[in-house]
Tab-separated table of C-alpha atoms and ligand atoms in Angstrom:
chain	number	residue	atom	x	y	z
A	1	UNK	CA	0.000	0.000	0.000
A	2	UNK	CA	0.998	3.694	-1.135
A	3	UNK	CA	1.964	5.808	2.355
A	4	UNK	CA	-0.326	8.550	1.520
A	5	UNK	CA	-2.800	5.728	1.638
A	6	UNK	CA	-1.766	4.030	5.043
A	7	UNK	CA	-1.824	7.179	6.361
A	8	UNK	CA	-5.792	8.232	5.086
A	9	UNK	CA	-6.494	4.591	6.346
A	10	UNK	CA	-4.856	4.996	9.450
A	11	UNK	CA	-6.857	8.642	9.758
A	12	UNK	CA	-10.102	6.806	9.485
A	13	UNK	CA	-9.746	3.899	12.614
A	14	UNK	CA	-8.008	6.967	14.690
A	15	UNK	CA	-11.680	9.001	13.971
A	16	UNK	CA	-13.562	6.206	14.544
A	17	UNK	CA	-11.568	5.145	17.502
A	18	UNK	CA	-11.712	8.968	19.130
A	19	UNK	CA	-14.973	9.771	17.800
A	20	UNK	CA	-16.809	10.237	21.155
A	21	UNK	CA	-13.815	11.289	23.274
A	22	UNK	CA	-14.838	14.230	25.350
A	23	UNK	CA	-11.862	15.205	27.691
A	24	UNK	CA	-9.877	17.525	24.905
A	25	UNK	CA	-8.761	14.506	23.307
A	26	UNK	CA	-10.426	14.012	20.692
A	27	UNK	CA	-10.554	12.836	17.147
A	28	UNK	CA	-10.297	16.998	15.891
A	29	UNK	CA	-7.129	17.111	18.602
A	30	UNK	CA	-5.852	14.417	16.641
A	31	UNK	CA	-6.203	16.051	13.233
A	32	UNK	CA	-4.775	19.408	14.352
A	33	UNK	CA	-1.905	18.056	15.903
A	34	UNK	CA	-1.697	15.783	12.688
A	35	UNK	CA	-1.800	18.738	10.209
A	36	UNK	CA	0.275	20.945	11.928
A	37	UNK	CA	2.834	18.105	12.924
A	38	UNK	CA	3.088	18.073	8.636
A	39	UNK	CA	3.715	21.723	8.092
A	40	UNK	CA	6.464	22.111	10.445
A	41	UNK	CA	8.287	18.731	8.924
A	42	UNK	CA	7.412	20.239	5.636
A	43	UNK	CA	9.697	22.745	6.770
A	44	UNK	CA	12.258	21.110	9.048
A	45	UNK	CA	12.863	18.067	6.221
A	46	UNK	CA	11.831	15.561	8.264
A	47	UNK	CA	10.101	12.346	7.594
A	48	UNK	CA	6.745	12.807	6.746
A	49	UNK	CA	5.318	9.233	6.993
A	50	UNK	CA	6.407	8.648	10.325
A	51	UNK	CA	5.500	12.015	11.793
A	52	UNK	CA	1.956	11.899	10.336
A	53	UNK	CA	1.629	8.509	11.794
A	54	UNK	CA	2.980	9.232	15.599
A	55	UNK	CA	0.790	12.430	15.234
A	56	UNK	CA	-2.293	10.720	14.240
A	57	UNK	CA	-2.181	7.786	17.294
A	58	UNK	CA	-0.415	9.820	19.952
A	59	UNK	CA	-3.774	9.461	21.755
A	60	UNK	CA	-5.585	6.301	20.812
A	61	UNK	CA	-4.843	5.149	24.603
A	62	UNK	CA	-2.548	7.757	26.409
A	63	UNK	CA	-1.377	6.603	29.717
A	64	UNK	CA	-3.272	9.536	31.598
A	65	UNK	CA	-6.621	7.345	30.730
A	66	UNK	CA	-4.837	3.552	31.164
A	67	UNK	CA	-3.770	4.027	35.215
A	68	UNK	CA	-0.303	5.543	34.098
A	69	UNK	CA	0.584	2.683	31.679
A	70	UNK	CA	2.954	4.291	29.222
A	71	UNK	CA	2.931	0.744	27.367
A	72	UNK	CA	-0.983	0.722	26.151
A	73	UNK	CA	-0.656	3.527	23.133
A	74	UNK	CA	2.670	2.063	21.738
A	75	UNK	CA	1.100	-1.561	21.414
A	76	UNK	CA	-2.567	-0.220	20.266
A	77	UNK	CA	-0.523	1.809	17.610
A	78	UNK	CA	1.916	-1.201	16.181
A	79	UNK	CA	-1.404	-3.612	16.024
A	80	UNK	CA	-2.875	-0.950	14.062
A	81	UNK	CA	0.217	-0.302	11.722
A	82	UNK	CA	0.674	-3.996	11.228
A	83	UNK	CA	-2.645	-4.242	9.385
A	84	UNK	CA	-1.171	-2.027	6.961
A	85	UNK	CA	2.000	-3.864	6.332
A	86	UNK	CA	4.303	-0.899	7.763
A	87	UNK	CA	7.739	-2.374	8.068
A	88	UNK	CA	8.935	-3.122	11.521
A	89	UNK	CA	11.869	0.068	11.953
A	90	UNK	CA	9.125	2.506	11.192
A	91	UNK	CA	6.458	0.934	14.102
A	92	UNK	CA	9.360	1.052	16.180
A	93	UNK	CA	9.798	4.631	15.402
A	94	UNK	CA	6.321	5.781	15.568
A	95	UNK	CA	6.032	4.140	18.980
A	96	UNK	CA	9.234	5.446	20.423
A	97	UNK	CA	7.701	8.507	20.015
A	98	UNK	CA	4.352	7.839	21.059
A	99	UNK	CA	5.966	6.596	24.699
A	100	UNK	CA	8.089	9.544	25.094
A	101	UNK	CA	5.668	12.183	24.036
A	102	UNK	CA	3.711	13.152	26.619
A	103	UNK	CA	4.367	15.643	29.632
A	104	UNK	CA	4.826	14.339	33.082
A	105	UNK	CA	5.327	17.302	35.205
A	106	UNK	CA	7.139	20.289	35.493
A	107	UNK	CA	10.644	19.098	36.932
A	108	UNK	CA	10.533	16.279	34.462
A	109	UNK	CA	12.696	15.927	31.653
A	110	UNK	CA	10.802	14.480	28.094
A	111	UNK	CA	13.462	14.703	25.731
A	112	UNK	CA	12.594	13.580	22.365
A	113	UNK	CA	15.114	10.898	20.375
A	114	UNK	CA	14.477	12.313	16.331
A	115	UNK	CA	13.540	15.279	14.594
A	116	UNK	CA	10.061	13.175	13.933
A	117	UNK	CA	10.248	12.813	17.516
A	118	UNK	CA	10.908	16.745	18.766
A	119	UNK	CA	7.867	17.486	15.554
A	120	UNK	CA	4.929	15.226	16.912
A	121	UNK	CA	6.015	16.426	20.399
A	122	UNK	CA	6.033	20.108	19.605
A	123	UNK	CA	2.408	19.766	17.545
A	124	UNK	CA	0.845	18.238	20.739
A	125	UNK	CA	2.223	20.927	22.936
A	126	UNK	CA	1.082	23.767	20.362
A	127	UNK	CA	-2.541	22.118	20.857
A	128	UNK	CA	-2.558	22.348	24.631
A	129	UNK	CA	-1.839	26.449	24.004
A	130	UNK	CA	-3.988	29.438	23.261
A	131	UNK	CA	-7.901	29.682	22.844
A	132	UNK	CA	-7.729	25.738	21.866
A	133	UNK	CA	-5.352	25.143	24.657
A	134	UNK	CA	-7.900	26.761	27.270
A	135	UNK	CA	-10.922	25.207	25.337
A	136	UNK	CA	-8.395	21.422	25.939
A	137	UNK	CA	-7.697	22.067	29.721
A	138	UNK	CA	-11.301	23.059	30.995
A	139	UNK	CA	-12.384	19.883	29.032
A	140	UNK	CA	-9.957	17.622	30.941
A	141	UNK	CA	-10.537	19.530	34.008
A	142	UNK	CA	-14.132	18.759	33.949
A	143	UNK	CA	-12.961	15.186	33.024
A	144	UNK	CA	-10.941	15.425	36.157
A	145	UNK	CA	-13.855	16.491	38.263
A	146	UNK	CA	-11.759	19.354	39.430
A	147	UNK	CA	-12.441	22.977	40.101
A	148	UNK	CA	-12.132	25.625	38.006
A	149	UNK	CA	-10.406	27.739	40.294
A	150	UNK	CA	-9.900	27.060	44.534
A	151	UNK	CA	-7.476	29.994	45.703
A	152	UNK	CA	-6.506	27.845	48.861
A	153	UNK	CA	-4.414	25.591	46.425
A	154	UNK	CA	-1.143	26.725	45.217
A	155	UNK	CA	0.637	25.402	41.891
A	156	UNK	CA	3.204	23.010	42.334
A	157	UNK	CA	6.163	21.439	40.239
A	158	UNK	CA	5.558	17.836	39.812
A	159	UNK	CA	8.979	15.841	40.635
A	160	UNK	CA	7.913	12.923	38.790
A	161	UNK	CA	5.109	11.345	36.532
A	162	UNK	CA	3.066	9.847	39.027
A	163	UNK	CA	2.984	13.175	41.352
A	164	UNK	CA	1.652	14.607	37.986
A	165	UNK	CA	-0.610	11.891	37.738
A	166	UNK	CA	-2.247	11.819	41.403
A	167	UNK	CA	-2.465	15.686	41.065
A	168	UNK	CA	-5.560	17.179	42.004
A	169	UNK	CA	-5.541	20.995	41.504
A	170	UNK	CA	-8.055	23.599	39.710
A	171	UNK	CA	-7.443	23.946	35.692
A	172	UNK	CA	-6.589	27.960	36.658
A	173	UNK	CA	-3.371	25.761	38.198
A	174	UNK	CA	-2.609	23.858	35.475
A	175	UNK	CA	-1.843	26.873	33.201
A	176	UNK	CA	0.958	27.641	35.949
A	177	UNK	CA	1.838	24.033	36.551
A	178	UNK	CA	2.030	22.881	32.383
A	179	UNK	CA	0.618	25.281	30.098
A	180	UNK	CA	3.309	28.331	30.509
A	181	UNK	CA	5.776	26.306	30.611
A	182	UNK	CA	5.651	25.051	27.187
A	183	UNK	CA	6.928	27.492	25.355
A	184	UNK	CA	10.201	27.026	26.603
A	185	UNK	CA	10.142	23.645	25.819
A	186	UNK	CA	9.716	23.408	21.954
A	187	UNK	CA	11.904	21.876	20.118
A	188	UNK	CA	11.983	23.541	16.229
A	189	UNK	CA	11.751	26.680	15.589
A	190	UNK	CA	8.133	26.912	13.777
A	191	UNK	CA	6.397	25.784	16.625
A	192	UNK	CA	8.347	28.339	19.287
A	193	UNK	CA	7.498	31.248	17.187
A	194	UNK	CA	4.143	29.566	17.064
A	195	UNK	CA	3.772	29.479	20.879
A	196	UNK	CA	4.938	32.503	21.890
A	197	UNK	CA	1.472	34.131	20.364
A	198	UNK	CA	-0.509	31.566	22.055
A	199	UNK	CA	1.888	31.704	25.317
A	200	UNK	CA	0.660	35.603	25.019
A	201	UNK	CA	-2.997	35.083	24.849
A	202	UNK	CA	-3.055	32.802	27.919
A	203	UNK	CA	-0.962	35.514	29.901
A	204	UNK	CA	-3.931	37.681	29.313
A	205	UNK	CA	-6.369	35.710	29.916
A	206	UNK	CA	-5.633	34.878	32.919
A	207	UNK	CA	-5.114	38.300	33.742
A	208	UNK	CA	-8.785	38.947	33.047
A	209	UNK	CA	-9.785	35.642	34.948
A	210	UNK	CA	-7.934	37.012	38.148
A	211	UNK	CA	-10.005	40.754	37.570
A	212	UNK	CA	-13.240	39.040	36.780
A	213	UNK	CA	-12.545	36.901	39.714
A	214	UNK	CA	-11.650	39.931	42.177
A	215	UNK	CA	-14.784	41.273	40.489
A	216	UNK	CA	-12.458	44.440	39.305
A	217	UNK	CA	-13.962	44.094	35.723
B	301	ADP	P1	0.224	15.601	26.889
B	301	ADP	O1	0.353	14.216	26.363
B	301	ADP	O2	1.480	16.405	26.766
B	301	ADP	O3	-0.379	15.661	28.271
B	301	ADP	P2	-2.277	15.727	25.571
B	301	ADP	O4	-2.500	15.821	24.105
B	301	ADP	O5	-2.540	14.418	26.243
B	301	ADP	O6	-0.822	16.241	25.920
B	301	ADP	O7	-3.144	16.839	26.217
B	301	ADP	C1	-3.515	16.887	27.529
B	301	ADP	C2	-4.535	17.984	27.624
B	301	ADP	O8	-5.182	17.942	28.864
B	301	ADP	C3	-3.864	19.327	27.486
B	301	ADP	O9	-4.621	20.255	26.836
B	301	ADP	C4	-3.629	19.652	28.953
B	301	ADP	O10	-3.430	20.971	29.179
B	301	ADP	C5	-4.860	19.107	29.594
B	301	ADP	N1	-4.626	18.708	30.998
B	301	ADP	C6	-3.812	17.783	31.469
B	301	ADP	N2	-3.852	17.733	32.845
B	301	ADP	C7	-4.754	18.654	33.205
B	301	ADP	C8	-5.282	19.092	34.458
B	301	ADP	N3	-4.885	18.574	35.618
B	301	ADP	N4	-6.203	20.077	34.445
B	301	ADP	C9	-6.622	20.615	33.289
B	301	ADP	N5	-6.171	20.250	32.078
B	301	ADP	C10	-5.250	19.276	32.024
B	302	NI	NI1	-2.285	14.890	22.428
């Protein structure tokens, strides 16, 4: 089978497969992160078939929704490319970066192997910032059952997955625990230019939050 063709199959089990998906990941989450995970290796000369690919199953099962299992997206993914033939070093690629995606708290390292790698990554990230970003984490929030906002609970800087993982706090947190963070932490050059608008937008609306809040507006 022709790549361009894996990949449109591979597009259609991801939609049906995220379809329904109401925490912020969902099937349009993948597609964005997909499309935009093409333009920058467009421009960075990367591999196109893998990128598209890691972009397109990042989420199928991410570990936040499997009890912290880093292992359930990786093997979903390669039973999924094996139906299309994909040879073996390219699975083993596209799952590589699939494991090592994901962010796991503020004091922890997620350093990305490839340039198909530090793409996928930075496309993901890009789609947690500005008016979609905000749209993503009061979606998971809600998912969460957390608050919105509690003033009584300060941010904190997760040591270590599974701190990450137990944490608890409002969504109005998460922007200081995740969110602004990020745009320090792309890796090509499209997507940091990219995130520094979106980093912007947050910044003020959060000021506006914190007025609103305060009732000062
Ligand atoms: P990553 O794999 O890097 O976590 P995802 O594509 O899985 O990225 O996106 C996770 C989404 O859920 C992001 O938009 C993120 O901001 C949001 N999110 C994660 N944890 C929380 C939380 N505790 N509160 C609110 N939103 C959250
Ligand atoms: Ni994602």
């Amino acid at each position: 089978m022709e790549k361009r063709q894996i990949i449109f199959k591979v597009a259609k089990q991801v939609k049906a497969l995220l379809q329904d998906e109401s925490s912020g990941h969902d099937w349009w989450h993948a597609f964005r992160v997909w499309k935009m995970a093409e333009r920058i290796a467009k421009k960075e000369k990367a591999n196109e078939f893998v990128v598209s690919l890691a972009a397109l199953l990042h989420d199928i099962a991410d570990w936040k929704f499997y009890d912290g299992d880093e292992s359930e997206g990786p093997k979903q993914a390669a039973k999924i490319l094996r139906q299309y033939g994909v040879q073996a070093p390219v699975i083993q690629h596209v799952c590589q970066i699939i494991k090592d995606m994901s962010f796991k708290g503020a004091k922890v390292k997620t350093p990305m192997k490839t340039l198909e790698g530090k793409i996928a990554q930075d496309a993901d990230r890009l789609d947690a910032l500005g008016a979609i970003g905000i749209a993503r984490a009061f979606a998971f929030g809600s998912y969460k059952r957390g608050s919105i906002y509690d003033p009584k609970i300060k941010p904190a800087f997760h040591r270590s997955k599974q701190q990450y993982f137990a944490n608890k706090s409002s969504t109005i947190n998460h922007f200081y625990e995740k969110l602004l963070l990020l745009k320090d932490r792309m890796n090509t050059k499209t997507a940091r230019s990219l995130a520094l608008g979106r980093h912007k937008f947050m910044v003020s609306y959060l000021k506006k939050f914190f007025k609103e809040w305060k009732g000062k507006q």
